[in-house]
CSV table of C-alpha atoms in Angstrom, one decimal:
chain,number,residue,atom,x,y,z
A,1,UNK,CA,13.3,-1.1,3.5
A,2,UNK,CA,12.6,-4.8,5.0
A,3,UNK,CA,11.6,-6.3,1.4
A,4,UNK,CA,14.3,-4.5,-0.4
A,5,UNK,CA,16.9,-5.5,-2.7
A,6,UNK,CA,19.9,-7.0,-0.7
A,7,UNK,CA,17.0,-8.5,1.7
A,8,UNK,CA,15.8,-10.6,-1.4
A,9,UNK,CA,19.6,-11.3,-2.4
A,10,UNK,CA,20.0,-12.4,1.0
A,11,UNK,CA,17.1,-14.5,1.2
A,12,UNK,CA,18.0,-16.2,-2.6
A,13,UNK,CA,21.7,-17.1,-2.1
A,14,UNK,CA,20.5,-18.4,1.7
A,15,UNK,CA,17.8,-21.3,-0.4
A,16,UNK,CA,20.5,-21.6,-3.0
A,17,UNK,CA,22.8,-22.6,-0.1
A,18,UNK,CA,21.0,-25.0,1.2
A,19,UNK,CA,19.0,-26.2,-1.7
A,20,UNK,CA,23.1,-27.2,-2.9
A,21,UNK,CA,23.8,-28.8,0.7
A,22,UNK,CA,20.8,-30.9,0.7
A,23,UNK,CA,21.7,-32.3,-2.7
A,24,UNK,CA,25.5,-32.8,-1.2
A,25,UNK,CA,24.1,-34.4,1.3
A,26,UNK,CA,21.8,-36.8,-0.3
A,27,UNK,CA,24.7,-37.3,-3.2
A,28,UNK,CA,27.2,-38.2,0.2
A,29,UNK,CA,24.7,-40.3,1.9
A,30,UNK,CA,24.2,-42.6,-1.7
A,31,UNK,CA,27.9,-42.1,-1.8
A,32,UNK,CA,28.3,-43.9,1.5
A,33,UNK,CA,25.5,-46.7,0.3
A,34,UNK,CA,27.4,-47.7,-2.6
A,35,UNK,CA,30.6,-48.0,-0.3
A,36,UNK,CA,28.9,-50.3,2.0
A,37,UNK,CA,27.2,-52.5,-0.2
A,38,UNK,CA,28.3,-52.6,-3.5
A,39,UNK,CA,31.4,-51.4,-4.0
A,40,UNK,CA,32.4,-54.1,-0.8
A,41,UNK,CA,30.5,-56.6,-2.2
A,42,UNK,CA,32.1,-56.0,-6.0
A,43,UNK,CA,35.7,-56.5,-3.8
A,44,UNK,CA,34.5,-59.7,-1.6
A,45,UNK,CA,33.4,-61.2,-5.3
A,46,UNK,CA,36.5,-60.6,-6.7
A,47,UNK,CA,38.7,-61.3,-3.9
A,48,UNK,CA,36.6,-65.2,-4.0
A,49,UNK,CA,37.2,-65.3,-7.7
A,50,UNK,CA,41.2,-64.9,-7.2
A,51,UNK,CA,41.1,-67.2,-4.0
A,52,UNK,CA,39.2,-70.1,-6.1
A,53,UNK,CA,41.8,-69.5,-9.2
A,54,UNK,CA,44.7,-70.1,-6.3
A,55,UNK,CA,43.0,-72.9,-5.0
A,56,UNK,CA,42.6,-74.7,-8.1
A,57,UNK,CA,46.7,-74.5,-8.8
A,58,UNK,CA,46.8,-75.8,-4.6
A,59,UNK,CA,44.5,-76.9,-2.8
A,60,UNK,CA,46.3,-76.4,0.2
A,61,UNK,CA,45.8,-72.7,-0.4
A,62,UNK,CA,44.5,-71.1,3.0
A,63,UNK,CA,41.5,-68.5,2.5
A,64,UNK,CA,42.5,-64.8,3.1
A,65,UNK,CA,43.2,-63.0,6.6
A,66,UNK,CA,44.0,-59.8,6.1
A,67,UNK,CA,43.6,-56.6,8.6
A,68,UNK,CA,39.6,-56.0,6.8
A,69,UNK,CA,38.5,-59.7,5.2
A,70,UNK,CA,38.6,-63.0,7.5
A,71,UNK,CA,38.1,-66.2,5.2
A,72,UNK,CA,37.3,-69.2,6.2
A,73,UNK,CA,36.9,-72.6,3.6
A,74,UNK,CA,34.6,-75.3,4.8
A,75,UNK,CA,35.6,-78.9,2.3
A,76,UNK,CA,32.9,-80.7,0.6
A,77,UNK,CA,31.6,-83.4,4.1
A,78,UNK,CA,33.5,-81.1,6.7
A,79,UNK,CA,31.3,-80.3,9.4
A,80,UNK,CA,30.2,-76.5,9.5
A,81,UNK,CA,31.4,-76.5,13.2
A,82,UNK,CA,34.6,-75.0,12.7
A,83,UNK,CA,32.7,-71.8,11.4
A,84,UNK,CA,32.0,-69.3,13.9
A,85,UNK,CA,28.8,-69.6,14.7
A,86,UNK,CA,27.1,-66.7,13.0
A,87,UNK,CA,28.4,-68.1,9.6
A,88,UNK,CA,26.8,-71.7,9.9
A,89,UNK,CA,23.3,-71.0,8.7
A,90,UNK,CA,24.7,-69.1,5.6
A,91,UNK,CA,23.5,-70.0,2.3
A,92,UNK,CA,25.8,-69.0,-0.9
A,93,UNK,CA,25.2,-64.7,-1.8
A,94,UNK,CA,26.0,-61.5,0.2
A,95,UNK,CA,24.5,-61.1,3.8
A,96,UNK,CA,24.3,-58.6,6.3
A,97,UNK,CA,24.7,-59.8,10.1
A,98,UNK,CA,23.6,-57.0,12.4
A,99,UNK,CA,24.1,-58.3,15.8
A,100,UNK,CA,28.1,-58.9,14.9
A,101,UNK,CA,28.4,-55.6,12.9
A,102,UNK,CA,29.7,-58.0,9.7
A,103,UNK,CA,29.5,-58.1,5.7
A,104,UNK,CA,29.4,-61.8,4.3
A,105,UNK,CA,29.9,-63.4,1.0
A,106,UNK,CA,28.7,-67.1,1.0
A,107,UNK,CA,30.7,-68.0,-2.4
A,108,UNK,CA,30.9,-72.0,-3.4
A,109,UNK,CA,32.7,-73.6,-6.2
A,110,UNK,CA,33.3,-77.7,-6.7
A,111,UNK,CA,31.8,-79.2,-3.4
A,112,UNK,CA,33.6,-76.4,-1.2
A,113,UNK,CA,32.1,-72.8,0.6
A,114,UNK,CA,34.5,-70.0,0.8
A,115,UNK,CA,33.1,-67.2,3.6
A,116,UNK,CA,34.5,-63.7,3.3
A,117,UNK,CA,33.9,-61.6,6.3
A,118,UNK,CA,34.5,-57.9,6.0
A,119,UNK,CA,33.9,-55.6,9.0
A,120,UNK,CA,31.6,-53.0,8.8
A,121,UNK,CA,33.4,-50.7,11.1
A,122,UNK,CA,35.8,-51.0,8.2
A,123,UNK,CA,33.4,-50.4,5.8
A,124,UNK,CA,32.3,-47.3,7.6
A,125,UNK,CA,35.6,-45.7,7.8
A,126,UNK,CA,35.7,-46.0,3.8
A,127,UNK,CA,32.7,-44.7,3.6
A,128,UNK,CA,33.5,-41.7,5.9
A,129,UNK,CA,36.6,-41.3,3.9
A,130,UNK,CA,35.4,-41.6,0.7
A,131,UNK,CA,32.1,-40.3,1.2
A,132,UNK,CA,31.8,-38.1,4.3
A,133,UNK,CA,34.8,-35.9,4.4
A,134,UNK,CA,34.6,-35.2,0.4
A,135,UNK,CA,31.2,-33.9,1.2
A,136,UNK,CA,32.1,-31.7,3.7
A,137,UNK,CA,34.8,-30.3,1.6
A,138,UNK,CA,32.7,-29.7,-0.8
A,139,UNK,CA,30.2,-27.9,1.2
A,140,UNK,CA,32.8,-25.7,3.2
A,141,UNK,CA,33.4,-24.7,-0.4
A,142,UNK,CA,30.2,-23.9,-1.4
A,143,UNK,CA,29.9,-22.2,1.7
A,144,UNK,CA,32.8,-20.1,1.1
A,145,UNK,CA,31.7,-19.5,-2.7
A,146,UNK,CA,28.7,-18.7,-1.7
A,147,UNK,CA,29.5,-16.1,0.8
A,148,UNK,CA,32.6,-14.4,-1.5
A,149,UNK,CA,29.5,-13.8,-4.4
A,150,UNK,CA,27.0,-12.7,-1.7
A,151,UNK,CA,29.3,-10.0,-1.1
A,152,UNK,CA,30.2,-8.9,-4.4
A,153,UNK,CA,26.2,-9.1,-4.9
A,154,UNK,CA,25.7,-6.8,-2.1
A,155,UNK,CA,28.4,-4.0,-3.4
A,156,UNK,CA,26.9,-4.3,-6.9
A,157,UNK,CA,22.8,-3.4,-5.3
A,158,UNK,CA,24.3,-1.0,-2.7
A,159,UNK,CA,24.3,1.6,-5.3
A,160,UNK,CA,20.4,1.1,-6.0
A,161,UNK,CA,19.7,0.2,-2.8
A,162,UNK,CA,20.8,4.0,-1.5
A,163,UNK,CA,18.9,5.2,-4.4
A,164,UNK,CA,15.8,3.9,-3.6
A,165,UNK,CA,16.2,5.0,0.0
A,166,UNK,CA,17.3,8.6,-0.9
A,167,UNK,CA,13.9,8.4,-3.6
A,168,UNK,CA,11.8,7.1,-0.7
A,169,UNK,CA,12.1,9.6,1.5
A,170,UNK,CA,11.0,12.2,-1.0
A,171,UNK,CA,8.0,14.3,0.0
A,172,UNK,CA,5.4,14.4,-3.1
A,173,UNK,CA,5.0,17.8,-2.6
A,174,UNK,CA,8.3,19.2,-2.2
A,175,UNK,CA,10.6,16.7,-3.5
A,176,UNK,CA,14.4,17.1,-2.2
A,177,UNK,CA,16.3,16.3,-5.6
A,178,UNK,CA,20.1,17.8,-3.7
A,179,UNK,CA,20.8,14.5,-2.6
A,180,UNK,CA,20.4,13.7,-6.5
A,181,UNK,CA,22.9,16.3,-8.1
A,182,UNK,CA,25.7,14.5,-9.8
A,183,UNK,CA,28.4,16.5,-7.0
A,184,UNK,CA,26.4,14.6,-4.4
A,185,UNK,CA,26.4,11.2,-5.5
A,186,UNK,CA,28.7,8.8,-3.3
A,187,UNK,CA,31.8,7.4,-5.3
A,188,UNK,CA,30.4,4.1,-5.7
A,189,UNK,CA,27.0,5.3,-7.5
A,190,UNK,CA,28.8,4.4,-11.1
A,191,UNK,CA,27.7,3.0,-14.4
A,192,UNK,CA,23.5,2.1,-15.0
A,193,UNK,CA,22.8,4.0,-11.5
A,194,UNK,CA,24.3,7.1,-11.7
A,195,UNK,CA,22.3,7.4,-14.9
A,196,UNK,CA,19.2,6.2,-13.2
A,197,UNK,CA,19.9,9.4,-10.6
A,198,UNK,CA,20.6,11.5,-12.8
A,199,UNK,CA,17.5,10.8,-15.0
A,200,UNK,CA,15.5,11.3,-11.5
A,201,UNK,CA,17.2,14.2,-10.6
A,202,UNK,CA,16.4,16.4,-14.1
A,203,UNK,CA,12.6,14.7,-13.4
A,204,UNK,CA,12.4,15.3,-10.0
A,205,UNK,CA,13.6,18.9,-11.0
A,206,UNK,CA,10.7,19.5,-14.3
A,207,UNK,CA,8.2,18.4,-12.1
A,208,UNK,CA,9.1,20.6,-9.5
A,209,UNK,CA,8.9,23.4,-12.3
A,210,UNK,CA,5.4,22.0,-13.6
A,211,UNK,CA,3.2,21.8,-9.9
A,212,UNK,CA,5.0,25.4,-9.4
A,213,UNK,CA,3.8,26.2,-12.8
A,214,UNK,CA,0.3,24.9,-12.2
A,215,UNK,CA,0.4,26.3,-8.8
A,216,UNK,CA,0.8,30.3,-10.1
A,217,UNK,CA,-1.4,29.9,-13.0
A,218,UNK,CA,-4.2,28.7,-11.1
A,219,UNK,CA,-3.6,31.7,-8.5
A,220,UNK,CA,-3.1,34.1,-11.0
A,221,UNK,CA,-6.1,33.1,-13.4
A,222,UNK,CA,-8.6,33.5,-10.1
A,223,UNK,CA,-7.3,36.6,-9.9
A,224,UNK,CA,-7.8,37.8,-12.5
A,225,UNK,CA,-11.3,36.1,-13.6
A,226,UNK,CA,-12.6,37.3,-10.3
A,227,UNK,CA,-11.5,41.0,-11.5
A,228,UNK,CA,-14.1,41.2,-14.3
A,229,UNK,CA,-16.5,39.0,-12.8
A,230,UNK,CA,-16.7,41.8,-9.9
A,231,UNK,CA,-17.1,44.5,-12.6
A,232,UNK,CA,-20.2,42.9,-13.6
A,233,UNK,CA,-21.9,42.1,-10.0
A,234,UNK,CA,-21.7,45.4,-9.4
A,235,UNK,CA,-22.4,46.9,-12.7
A,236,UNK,CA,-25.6,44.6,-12.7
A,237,UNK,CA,-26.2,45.5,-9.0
A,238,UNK,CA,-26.2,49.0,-10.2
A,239,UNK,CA,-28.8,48.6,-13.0
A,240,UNK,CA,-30.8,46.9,-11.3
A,241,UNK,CA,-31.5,49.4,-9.0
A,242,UNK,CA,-32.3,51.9,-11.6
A,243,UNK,CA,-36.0,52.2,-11.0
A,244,UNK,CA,-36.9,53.3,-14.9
A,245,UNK,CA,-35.7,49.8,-15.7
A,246,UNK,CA,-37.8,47.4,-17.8
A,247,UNK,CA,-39.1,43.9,-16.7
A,248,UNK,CA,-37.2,42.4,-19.6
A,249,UNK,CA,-34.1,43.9,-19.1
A,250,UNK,CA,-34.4,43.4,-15.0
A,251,UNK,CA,-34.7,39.6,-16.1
A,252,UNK,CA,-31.2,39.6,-18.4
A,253,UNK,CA,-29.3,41.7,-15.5
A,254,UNK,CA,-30.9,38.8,-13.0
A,255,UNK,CA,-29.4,36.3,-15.2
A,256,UNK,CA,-26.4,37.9,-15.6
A,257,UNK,CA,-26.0,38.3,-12.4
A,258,UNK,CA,-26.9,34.2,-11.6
A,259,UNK,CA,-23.8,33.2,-14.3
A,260,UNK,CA,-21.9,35.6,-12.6
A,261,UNK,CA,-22.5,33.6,-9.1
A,262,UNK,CA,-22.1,30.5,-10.9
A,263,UNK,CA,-18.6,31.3,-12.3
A,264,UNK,CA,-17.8,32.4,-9.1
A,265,UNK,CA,-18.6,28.7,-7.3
A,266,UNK,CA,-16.7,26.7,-10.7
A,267,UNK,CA,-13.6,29.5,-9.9
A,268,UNK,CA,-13.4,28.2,-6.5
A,269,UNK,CA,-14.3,24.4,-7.1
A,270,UNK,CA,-11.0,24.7,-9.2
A,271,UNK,CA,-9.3,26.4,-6.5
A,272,UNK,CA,-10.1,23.5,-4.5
A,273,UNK,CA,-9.1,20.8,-7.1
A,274,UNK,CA,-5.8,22.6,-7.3
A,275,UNK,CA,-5.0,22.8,-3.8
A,276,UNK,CA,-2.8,19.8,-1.7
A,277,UNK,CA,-5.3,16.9,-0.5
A,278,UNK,CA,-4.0,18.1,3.7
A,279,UNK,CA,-5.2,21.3,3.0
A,280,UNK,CA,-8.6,22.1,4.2
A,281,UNK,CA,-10.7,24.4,2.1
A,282,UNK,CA,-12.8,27.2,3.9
A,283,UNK,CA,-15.8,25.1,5.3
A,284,UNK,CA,-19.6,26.1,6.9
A,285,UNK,CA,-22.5,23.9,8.0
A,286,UNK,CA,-25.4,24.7,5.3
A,287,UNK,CA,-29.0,22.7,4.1
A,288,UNK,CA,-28.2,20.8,1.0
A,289,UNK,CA,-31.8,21.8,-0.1
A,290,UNK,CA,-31.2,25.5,-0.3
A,291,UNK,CA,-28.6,24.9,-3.1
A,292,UNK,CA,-31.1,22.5,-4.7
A,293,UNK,CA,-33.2,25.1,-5.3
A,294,UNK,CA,-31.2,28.0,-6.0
A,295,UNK,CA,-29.9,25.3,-8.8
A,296,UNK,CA,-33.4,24.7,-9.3
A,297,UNK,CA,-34.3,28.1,-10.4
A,298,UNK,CA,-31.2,28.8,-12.7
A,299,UNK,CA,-32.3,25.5,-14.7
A,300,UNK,CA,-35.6,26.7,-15.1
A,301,UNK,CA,-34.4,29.5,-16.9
A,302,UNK,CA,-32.4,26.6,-19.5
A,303,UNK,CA,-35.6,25.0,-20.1
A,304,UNK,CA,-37.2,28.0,-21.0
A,305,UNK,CA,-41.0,26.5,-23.1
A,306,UNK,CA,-39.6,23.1,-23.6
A,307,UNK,CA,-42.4,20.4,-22.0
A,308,UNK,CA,-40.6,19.4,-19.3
A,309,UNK,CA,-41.6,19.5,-14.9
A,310,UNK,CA,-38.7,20.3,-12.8
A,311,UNK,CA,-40.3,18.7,-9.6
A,312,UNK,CA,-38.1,19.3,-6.4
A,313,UNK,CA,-38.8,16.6,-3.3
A,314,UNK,CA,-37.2,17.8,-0.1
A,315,UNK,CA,-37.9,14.7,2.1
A,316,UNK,CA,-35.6,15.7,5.1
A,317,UNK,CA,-33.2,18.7,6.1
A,318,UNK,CA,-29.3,17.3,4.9
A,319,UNK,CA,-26.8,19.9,6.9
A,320,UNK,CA,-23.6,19.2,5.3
A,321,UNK,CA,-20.3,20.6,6.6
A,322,UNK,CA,-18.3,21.4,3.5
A,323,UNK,CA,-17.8,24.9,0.8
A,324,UNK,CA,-21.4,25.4,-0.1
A,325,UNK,CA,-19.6,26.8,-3.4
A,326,UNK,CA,-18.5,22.6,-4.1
A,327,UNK,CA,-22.4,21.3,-3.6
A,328,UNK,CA,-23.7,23.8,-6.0
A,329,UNK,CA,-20.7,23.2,-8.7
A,330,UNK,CA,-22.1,19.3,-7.9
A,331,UNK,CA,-25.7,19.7,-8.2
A,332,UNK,CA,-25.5,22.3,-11.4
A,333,UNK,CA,-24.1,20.7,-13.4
A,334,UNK,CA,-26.2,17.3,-12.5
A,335,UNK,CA,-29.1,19.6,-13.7
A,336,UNK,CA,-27.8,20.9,-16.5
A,337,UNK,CA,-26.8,17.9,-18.2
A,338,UNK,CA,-30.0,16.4,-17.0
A,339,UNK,CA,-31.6,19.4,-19.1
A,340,UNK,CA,-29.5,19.0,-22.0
A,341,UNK,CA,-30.4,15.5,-22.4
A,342,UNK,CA,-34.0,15.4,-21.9
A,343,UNK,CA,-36.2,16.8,-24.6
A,344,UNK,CA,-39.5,16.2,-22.9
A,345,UNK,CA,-41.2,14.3,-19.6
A,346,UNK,CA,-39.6,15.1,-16.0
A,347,UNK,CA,-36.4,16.5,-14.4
A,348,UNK,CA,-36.8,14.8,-10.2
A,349,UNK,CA,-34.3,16.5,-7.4
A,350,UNK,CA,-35.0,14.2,-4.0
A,351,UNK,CA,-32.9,15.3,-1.4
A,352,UNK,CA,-33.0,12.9,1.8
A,353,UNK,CA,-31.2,12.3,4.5
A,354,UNK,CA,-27.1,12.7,3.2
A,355,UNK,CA,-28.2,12.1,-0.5
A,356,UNK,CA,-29.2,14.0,-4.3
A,357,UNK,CA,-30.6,12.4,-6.3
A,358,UNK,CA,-31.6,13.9,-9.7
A,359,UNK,CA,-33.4,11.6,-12.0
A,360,UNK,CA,-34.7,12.8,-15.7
A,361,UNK,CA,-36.8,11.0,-18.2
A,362,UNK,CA,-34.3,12.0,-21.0
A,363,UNK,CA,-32.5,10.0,-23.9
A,364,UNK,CA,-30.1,8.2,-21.6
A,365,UNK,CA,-26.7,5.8,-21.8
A,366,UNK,CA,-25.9,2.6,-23.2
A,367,UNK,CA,-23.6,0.7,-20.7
A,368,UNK,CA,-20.5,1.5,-23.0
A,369,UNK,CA,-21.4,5.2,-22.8
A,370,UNK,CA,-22.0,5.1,-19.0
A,371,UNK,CA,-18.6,3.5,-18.8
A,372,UNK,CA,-16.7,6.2,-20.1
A,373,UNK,CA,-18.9,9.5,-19.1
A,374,UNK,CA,-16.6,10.1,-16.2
A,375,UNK,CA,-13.4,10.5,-18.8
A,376,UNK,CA,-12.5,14.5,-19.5
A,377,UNK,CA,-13.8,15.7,-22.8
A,378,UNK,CA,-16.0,12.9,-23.7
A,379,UNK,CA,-19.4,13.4,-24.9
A,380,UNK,CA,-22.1,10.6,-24.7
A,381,UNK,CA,-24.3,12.7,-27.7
A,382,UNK,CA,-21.4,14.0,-29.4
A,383,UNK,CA,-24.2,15.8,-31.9
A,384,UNK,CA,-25.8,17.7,-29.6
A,385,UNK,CA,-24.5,21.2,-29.0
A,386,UNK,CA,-24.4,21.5,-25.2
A,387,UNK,CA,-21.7,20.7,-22.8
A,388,UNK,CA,-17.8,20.7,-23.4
A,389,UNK,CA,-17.5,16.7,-21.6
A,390,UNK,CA,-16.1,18.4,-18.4
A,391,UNK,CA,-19.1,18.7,-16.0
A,392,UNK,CA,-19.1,15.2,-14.8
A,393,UNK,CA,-15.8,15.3,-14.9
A,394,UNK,CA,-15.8,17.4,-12.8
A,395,UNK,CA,-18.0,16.6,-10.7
A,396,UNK,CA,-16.6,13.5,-9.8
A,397,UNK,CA,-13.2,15.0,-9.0
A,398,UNK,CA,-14.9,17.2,-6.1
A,399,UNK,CA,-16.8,14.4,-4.6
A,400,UNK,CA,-14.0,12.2,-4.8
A,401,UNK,CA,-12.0,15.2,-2.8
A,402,UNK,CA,-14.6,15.4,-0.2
A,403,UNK,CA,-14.9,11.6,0.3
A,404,UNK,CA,-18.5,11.8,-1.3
A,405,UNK,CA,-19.8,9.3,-3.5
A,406,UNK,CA,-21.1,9.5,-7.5
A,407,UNK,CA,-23.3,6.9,-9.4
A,408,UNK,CA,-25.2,7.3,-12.2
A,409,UNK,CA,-27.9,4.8,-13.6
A,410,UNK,CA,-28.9,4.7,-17.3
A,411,UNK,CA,-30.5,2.8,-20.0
A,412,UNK,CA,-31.1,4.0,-23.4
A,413,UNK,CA,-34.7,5.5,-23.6
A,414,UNK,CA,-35.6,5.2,-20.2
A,415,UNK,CA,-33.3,8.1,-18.4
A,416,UNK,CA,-30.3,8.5,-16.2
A,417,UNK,CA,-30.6,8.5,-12.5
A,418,UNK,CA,-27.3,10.6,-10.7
A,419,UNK,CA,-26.9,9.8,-7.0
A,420,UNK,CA,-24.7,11.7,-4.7
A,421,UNK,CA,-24.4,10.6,-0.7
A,422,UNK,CA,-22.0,12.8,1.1
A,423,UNK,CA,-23.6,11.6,4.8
């Protein structure tokens, strides 16, 4: 994992490193200014002050001449010649001379001028003594602290870090929980993380149980709803071929024979939903408008003498490549909620080039409603008897599994507008 755990420790302790050496270094570097300039200049003051107290008890007193200060006294009317010459144009206060690398302090009391001359060379060496190498020390110990707690932070994470490698690797389908099991577990998986695997591990293992669950109860229920729904076909096939039979009673075995066919497509549509995303249902190439109006005729059988047209517009032929048993699950139960919903005006099917489109003049959605309509279980008209609140559900779930797209269109009063484009 490049942006994993001990990558981001890494990365922190390596800013907090030098975050703390730039600060070392600017606190060194100010270090090194106050040893050049004011801590010298503090010592040339002071070393004046006890020259003038000396030279008030003799006179005679020479100025100081040590290994870092040269002093030189020029008497009140005694020419500045015996100065060197870089010291001749100096007034009284602390100067800088940067072509002789010197530190001077002008100082005058009663008529007389006392120059002290440090060195800076000596003034650098304090500095680099007092300033540089105590910075350095300090950050070879940072460094070293630094580096001892980046590696205790590293054998802390290791633990989650092989964790979340061992979890990554998991297949969704078939998750491999062995590497999980508490026999497994290396000896420095301890504390909070062998928890953390163990609490994956007895997941890992009940969801395994669940999709395997899921998996044989979808199975077995087609089985055995397809037992009783072939019972019927062919008792109904049977009938109707009785040639005694009655035109009312052909018409109930027709439409007993249509909800047959229709359970049949919503037993496979939930095949499909329960099946893994990489597995391909059955597929053939088939006209979109031929299941518009086989749907077509099975709703006008649900509007029976209510005063509503079901008009059908075929504009184009739409082949579609996908389980004709998926389109009509789609475009059934887009006409029968457009049925439910509409108590009187026009039901429109348009089929065009890669679209549905099935538009009713019914009661319609508020924007809160049409929000929402998608959810399982929920019912826009919760008064009226149709529907269970899983057809659009539904229907969205297949499209979404066939990379087709859903939108509906509503306003209260004015009808809802379903569009489905699966080019």
């Amino acid at each position: 994992m490049p942006h994993g755990l001990p990558r981001k420790i890494r990365i922190a302790f390596i800013v907090q490193t030098l975050l703390t050496s730039l600060a070392v270094l600017l606190g060194g570097y100010l270090v090194s200014l106050v040893i050049k300039h004011s801590l010298i200049h503090s010592v040339l003051q002071e070393e004046a002050d006890y020259y003038w107290s000396l030279h008030q008890a003799s006179p005679v007193q020479p100025p100081p001449n040590t290994r870092n200060i040269r002093g030189y006294l020029l008497e009140n009317g005694q020419s500045s010649l015996s100065l060197p010459a870089p010291l001749r144009t100096l007034e009284p206060g602390f100067h800088e001379l940067e072509p002789s690398d010197q530190l001077v302090l002008v100082d005058q009391q009663a008529g007389a001028r006392l120059y002290l001359v440090f060195l800076r060379s000596q003034a650098e060496r304090l500095a680099f003594w007092f300033g540089v190498v105590p910075v350095l020390l300090i950050l070879l110990a940072i460094y070293a602290v630094s580096w001892l707690t980046y590696r205790s932070s590293r054998r802390l994470v290791s633990p989650v870090n092989w964790l979340a490698r061992r979890v990554s690797r998991w297949d969704p389908r078939h998750p491999d929980v062995a590497d999980l099991a508490p026999e497994h577990l290396p000896a420095d998986v301890q504390g909070e993380t062998r928890q953390l695997a163990a609490a994956l591990h007895t997941l890992a293992n009940r969801v395994t149980e669940h999709v395997a669950r899921e998996r044989n109860f979808t199975r077995d229920a087609s089985h055995e709803l397809r037992t009783p729904l072939t019972v019927i076909r062919v008792a109904s096939d049977m009938a109707l071929g009785d040639p005694e039979l009655g035109p009312r009673l052909q018409r109930s075995l027709q439409r007993i024979q249509r909800a047959g066919r229709d359970m049949e497509a919503v037993i496979d549509a939930f095949l499909i939903l329960a099946r893994e995303a990489d597995i391909e249902p059955q597929s053939e190439t088939f006209d979109v408008a031929d299941i518009v109006r086989q749907e077509v005729g099975i709703a006008r059988e649900l509007l029976a003498s209510r005063p509503i047209q079901l008009q059908v517009h075929v504009h184009s032929a739409s082949p579609l490549h996908a389980p004709p048993r998926v389109m009509q699950v789609v475009v059934g139960n887009l006409l029968r909620n457009a049925c439910s919903y509409t108590d009187e005006g026009t039901i429109e099917i348009e089929v065009g080039p890669g679209t549905v489109v099935v538009r009713d003049s019914g009661i319609g959605m508020s924007a809160d409603v049409l929000q929402r309509i998608f959810e399982p279980f929920y019912r826009g008209e919760p008064s009226r008897p149709q529907g269970t609140g899983l057809g659009l559900s539904i229907v969205r779930r297949l499209c979404n599994r066939f990379g087709w797209e859903i939108e509906l269109e509503s306003e209260p009063g004015r009808g809802t507008v379903a569009t489905v484009r699966f080019s």
